[in-house]
Short mmCIF file of C-alpha atoms in Angstrom, two decimals:
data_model
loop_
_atom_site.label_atom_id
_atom_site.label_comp_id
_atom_site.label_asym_id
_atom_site.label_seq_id
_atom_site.Cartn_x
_atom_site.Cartn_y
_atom_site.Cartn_z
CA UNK A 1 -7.56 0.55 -1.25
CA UNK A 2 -7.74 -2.76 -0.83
CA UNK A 3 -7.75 -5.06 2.03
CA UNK A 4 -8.64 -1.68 3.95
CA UNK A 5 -10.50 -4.01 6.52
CA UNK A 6 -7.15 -4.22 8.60
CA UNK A 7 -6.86 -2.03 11.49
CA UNK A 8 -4.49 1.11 10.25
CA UNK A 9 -1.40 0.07 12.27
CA UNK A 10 -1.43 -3.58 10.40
CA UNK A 11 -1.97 -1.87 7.05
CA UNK A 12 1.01 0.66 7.42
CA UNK A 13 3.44 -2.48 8.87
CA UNK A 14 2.21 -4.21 5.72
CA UNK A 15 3.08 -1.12 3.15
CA UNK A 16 6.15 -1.27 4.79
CA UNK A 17 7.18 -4.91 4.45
CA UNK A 18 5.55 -4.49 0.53
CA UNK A 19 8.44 -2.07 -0.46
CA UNK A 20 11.26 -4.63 0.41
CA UNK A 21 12.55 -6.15 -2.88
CA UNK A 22 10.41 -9.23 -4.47
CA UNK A 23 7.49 -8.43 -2.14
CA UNK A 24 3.92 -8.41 -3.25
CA UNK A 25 0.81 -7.48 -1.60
CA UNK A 26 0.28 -11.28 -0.31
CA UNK A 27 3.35 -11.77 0.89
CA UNK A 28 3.81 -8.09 3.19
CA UNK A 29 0.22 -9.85 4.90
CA UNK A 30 1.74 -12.65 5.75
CA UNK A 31 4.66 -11.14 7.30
CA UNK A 32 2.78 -8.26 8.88
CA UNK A 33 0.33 -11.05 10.01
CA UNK A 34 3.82 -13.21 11.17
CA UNK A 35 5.38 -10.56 13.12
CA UNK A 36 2.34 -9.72 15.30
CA UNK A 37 2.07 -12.96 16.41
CA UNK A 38 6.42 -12.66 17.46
CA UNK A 39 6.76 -12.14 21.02
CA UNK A 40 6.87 -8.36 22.07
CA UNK A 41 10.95 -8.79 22.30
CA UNK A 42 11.01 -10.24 19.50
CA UNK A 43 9.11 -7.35 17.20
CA UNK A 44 11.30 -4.64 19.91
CA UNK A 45 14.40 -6.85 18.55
CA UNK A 46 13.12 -6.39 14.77
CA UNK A 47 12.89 -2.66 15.07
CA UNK A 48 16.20 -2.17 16.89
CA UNK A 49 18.26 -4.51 14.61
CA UNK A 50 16.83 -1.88 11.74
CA UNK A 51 17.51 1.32 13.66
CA UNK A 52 21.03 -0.25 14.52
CA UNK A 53 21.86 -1.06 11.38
CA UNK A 54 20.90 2.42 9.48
CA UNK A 55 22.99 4.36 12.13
CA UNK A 56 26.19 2.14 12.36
CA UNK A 57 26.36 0.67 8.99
CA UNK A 58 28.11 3.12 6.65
CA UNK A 59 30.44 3.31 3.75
CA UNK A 60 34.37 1.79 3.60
CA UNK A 61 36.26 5.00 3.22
CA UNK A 62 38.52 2.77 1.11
CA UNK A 63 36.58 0.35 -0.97
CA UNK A 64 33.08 1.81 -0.53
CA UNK A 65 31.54 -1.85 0.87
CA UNK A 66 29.08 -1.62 3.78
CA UNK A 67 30.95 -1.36 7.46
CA UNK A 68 30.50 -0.92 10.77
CA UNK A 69 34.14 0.26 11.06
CA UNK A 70 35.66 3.48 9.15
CA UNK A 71 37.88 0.65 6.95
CA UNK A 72 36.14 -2.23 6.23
CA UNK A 73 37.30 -5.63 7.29
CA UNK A 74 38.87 -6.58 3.87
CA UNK A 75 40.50 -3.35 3.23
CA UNK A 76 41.92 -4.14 7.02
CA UNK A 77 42.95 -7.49 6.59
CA UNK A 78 46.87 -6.61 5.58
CA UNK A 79 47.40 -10.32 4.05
CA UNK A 80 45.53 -9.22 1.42
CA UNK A 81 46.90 -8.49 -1.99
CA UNK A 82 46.79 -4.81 -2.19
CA UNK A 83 47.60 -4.61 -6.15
CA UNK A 84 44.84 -6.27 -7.21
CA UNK A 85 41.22 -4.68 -7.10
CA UNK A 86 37.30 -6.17 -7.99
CA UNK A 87 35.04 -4.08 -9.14
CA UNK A 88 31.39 -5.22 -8.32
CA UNK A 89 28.24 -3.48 -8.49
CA UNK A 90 26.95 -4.06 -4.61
CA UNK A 91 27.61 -5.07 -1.59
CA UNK A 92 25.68 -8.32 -2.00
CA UNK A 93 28.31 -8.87 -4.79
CA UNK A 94 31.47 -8.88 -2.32
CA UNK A 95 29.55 -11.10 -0.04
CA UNK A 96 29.04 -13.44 -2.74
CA UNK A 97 32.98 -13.71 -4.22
CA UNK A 98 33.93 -13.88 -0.78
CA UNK A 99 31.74 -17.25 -0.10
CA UNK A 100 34.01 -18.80 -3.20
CA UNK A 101 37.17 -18.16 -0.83
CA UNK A 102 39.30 -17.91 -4.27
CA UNK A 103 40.12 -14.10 -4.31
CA UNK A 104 42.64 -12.62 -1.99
CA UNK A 105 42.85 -9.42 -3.16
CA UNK A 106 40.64 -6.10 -2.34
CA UNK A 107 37.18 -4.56 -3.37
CA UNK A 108 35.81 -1.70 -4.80
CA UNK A 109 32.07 -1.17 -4.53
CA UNK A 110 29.97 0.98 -7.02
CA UNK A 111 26.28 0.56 -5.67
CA UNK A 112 24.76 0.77 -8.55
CA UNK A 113 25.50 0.32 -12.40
CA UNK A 114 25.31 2.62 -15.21
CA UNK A 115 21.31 2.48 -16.78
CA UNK A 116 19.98 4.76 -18.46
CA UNK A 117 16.60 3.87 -18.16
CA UNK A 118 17.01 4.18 -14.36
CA UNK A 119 18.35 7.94 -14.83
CA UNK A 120 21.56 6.58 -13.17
CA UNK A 121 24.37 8.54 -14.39
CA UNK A 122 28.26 7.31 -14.00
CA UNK A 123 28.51 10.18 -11.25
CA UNK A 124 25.77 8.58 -9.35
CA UNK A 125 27.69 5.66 -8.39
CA UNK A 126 30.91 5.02 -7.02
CA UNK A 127 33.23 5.43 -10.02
CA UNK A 128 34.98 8.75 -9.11
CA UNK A 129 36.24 7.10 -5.67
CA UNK A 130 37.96 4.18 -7.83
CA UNK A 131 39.39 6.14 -10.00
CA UNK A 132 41.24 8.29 -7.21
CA UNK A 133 42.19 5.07 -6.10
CA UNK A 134 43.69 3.90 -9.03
CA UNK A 135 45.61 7.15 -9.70
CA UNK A 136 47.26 6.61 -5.88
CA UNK A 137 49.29 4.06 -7.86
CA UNK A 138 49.11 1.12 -5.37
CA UNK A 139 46.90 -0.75 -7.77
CA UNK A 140 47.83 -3.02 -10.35
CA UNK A 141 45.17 -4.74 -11.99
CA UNK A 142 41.34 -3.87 -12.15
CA UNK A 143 38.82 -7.14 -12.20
CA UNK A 144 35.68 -5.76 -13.58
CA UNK A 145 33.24 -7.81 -12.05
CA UNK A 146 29.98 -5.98 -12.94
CA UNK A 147 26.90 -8.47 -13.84
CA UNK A 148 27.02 -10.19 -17.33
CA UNK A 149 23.92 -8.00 -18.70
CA UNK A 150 23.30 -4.70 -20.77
CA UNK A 151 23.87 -2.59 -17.42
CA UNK A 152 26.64 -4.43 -16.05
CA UNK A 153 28.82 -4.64 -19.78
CA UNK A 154 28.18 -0.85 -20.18
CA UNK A 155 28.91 0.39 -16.64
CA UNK A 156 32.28 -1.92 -17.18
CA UNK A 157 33.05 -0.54 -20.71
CA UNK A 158 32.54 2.71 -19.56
CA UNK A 159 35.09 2.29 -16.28
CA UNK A 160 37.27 -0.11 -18.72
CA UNK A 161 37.82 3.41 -20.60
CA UNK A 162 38.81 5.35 -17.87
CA UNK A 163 41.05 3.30 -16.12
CA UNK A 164 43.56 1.73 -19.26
CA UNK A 165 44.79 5.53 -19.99
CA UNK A 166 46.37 5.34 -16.11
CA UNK A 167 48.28 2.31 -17.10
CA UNK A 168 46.57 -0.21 -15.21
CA UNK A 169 45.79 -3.90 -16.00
CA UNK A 170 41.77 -4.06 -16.57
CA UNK A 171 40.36 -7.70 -16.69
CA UNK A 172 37.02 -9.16 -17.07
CA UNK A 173 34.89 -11.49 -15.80
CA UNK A 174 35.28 -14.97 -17.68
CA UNK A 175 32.16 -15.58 -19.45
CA UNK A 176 30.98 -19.25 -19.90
CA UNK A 177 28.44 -22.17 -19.45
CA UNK A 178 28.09 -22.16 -14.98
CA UNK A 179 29.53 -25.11 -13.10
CA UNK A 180 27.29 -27.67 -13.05
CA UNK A 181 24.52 -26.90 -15.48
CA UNK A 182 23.17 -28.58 -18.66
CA UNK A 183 25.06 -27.35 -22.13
CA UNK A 184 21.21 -27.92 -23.42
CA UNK A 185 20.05 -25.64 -21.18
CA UNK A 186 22.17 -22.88 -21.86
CA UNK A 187 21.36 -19.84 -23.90
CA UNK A 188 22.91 -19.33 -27.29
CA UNK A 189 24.78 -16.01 -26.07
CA UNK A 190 26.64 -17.90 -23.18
CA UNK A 191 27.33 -20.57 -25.22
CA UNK A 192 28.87 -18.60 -28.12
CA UNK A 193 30.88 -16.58 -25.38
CA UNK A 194 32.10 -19.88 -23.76
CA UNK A 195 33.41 -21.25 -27.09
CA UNK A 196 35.39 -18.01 -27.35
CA UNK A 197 36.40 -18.29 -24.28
CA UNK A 198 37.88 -21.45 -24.78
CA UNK A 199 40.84 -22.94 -22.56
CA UNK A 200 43.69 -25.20 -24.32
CA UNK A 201 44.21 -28.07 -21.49
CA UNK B 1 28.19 -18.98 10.42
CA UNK B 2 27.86 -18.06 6.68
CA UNK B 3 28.29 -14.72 5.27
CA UNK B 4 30.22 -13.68 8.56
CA UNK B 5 31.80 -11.17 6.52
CA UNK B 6 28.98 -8.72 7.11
CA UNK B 7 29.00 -6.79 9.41
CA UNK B 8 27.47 -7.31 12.91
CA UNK B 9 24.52 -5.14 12.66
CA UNK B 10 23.57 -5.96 8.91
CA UNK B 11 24.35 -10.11 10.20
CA UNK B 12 21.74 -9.12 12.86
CA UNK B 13 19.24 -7.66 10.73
CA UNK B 14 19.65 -10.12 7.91
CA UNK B 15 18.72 -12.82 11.31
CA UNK B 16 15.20 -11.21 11.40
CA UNK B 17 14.32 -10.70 8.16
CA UNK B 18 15.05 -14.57 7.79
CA UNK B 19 12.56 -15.44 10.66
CA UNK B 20 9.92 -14.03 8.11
CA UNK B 21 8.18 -16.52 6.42
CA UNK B 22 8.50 -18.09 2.72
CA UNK B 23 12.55 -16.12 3.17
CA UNK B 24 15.33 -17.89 2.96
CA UNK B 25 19.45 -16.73 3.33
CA UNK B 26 19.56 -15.11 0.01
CA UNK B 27 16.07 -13.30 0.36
CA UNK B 28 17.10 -11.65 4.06
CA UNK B 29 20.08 -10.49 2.65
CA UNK B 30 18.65 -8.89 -0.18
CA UNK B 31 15.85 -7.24 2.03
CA UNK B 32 18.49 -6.05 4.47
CA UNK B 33 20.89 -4.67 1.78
CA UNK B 34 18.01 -3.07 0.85
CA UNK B 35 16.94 -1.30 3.84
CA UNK B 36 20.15 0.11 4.15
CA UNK B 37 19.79 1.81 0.96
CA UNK B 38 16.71 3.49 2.18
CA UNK B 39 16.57 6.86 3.73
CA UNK B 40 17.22 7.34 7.02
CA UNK B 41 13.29 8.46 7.25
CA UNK B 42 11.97 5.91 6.03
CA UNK B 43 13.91 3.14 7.87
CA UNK B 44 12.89 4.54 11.03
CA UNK B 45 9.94 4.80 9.65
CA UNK B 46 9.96 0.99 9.16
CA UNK B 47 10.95 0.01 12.38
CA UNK B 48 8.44 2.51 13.85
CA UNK B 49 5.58 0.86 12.31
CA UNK B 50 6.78 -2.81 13.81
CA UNK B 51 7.00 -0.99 17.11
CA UNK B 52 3.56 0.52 16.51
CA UNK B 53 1.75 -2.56 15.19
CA UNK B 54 2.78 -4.80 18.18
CA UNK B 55 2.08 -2.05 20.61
CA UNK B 56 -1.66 -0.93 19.27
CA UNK B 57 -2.93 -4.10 17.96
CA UNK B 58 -4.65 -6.78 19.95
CA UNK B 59 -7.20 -9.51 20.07
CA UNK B 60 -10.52 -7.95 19.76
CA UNK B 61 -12.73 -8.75 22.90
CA UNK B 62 -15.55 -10.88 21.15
CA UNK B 63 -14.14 -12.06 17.92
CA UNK B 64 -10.39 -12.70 18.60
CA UNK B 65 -9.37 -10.71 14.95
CA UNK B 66 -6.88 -8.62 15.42
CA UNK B 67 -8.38 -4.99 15.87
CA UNK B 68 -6.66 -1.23 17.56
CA UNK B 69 -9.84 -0.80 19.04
CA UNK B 70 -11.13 -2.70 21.83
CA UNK B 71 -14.13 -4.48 19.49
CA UNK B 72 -13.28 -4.68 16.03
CA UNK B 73 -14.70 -3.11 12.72
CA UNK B 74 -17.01 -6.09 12.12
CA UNK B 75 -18.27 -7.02 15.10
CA UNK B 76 -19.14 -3.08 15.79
CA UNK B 77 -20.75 -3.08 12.50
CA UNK B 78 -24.67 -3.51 13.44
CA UNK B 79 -25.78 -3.68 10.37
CA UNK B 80 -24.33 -7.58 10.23
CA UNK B 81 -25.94 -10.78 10.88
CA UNK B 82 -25.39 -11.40 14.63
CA UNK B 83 -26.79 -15.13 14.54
CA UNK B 84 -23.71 -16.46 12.21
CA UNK B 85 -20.28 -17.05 13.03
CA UNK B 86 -17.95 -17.84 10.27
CA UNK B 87 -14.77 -19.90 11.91
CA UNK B 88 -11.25 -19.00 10.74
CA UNK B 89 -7.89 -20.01 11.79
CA UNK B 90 -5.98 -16.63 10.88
CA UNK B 91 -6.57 -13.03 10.83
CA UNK B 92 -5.73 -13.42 7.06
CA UNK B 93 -8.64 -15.48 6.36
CA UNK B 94 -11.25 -12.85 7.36
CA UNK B 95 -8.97 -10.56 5.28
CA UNK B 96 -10.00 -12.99 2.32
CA UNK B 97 -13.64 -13.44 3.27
CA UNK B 98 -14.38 -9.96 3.79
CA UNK B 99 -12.47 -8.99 -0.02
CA UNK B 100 -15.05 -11.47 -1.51
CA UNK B 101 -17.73 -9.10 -0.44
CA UNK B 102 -20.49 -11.70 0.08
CA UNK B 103 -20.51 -13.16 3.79
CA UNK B 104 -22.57 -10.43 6.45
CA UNK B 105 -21.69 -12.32 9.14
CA UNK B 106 -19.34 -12.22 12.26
CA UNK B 107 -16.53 -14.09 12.20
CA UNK B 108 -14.41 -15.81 15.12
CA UNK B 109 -10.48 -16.06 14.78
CA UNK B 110 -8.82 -18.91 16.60
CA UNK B 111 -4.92 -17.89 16.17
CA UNK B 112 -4.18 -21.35 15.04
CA UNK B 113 -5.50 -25.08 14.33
CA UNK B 114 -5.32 -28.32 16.27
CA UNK B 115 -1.91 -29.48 15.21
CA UNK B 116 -0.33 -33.00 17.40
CA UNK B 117 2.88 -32.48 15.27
CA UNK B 118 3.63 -29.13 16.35
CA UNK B 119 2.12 -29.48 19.78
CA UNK B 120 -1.15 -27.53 19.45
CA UNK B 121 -3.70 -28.62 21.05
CA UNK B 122 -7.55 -27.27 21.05
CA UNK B 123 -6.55 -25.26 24.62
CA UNK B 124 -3.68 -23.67 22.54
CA UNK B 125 -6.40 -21.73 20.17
CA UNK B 126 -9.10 -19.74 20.83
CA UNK B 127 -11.68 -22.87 21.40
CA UNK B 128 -12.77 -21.87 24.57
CA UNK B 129 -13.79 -18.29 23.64
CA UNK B 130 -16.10 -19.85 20.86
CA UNK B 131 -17.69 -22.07 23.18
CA UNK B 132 -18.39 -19.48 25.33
CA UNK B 133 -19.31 -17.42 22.79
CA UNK B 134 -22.10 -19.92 21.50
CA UNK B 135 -23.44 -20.80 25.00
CA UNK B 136 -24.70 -16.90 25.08
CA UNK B 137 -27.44 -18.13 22.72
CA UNK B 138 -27.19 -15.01 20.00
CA UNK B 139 -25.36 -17.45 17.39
CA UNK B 140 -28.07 -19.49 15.08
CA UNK B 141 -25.14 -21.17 12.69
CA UNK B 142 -21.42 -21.73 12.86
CA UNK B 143 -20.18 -22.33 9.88
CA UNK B 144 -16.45 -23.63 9.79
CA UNK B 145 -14.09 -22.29 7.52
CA UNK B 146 -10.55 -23.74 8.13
CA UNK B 147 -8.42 -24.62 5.75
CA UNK B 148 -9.54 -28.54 3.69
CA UNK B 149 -5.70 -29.76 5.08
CA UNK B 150 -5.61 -32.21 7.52
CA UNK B 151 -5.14 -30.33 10.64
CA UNK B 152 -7.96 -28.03 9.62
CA UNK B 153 -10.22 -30.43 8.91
CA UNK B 154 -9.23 -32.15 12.33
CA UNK B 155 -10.06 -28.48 13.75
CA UNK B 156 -13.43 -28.06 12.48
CA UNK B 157 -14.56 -31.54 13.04
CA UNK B 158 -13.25 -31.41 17.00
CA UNK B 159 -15.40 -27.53 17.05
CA UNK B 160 -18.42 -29.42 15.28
CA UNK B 161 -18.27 -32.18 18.89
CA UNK B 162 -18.01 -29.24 20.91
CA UNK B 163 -21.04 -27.15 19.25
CA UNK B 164 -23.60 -29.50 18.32
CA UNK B 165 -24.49 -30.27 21.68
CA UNK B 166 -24.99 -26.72 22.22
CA UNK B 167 -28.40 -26.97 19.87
CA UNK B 168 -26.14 -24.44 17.24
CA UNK B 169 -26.22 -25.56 13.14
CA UNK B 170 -22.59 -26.31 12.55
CA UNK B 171 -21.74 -26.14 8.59
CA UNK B 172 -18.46 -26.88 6.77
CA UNK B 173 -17.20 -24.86 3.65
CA UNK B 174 -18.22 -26.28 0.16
CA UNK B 175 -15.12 -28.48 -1.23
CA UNK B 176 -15.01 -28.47 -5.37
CA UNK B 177 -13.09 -27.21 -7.99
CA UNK B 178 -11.84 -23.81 -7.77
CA UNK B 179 -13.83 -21.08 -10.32
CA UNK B 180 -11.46 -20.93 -13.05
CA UNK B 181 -9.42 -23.59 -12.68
CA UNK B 182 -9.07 -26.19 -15.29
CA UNK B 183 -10.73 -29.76 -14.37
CA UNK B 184 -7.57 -31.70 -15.57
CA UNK B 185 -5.22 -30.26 -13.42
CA UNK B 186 -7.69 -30.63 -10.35
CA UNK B 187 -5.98 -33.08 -8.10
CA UNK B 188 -8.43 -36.65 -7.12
CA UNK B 189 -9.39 -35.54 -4.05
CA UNK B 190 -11.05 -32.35 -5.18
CA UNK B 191 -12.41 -33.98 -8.05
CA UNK B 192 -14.18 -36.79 -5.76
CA UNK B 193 -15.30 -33.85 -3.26
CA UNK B 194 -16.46 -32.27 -6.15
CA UNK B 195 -18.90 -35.15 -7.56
CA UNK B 196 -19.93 -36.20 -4.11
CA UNK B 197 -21.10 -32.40 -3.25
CA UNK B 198 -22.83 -31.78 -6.60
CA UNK B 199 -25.32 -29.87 -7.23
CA UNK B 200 -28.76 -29.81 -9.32
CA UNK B 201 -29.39 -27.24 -11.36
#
């Protein structure tokens, strides 16, 4: 093992903080390192703000997105449109649309996509609940909002095919060159797909 | 507040993980989406080891590292060289020394350097516990390992007024170009440190 000089209760705070997503070996020091040297209310605060938010965070009953309460604040908010339904892949996802402010209508999260390679099955995430959802009839049109990759297409395709047979409307994502970039700097695929895409004005 | 459509305990938890250092907004969120997906086990397990870390480790009594016993691993080691001190502003940095396999020294922590624009002066770090360390006669050399940035070269040369008096040898780190780096992207200052501390061979 390396780095085995630290005392065992630094090196198992570091393993920990060296799971979380995007963090190497250097970095889980420097936090381990960061959060001995918080104030003991501080690290108590830490550890409680995790505990809390394992046992009172759980699943909308509705839309599947991360609560506190049994319906989530969106699937709660009656001003919504109820007919209209986004599709994303997590929770992170809903967060992000609902920074834009555009969308009014509600979500429906999968956590997780269809891969394969991951051994993650269309029963493993969060189809079956839309679906049921769907077939309540409430719902008019289904924006598949599922990340432009190889996961996120299939995982769409795959939901696009269950969900046209119940007579809903199933829309995509618009693919295209992002707000604000350079054309040069965009790849070929995006590019072709934007000039498909195409809007008369 | 951004993001104030999460809910209150994942909001709370996202807070902490954005205290970390190097994480930003989009990082904490990420980590804390992804503690939630964790098992119940192993978040507890998580916040346990926080709770753990801040509650067994402490300064050890001679050095200043941080240690779970009451002297640490190196300076209960007798097989090191008692008569050198190797000067470090973070736990970290022994944590790099000791991977390099090559110093048999002890080592002396001082939890920070002397910075004016963040208000820390030499009584802020561990100074006083080096002088006092010194003054017991043991210690033959110091040599001064803070970081070659301004407020750790401040650091050492303020330690080398302190010391010298004491009848101690006081050395600095070698400055030059790093082994396996390529000359042309070395910035001036290295290069100049490099030619001035040159070697025959």
């Amino acid at each position: 093992m390396i780095d085995s000089q630290f005392a065992p209760p630094v090196e198992r705070l570091v393993e920990y903080f060296q799971r979380l997503p995007g963090i190497g070996r250097k970095s889980a020091v420097r936090m381990a390192f960061f959060l001995l040297s918080m104030s003991k209310e501080d690290a108590e605060g830490f550890a409680d703000a995790i505990l809390k938010a394992k046992e009172k965070v759980f699943r909308c009953e509705v839309c599947q997105n991360l609560t506190d309460t049994p319906v989530c604040k969106v699937c709660g908010d009656l001003s919504r449109d109820r007919s209209t339904v986004c599709v994303v892949a997590e929770p992170s996802d809903v967060a992000a649309i609902e920074r834009a402010k555009e969308y009014k209508g509600l979500y429906h999260v999968l956590h997780g996509v269809i891969s394969p390679l991951e051994h993650t099955g269309p029963d493993e995430i969060c189809i079956r609940e839309l679906v049921t959802r769907v077939g309540q009839g409430e719902i008019k049109e289904v924006i598949l909002a599922t990340d432009p990759d190889t996961t996120g297409e299939t995982t769409a395709v795959y939901i696009s095919g269950l969900l046209k047979p119940l007579g809903v409307k199933v829309s995509r994502l618009a693919y295209g060159v992002p707000v604000g970039a350079h054309l040069e700097f965009a790849d070929v695929v995006t590019l072709m797909r934007a000039i498909e895409g195409r809007r008369e004005l």
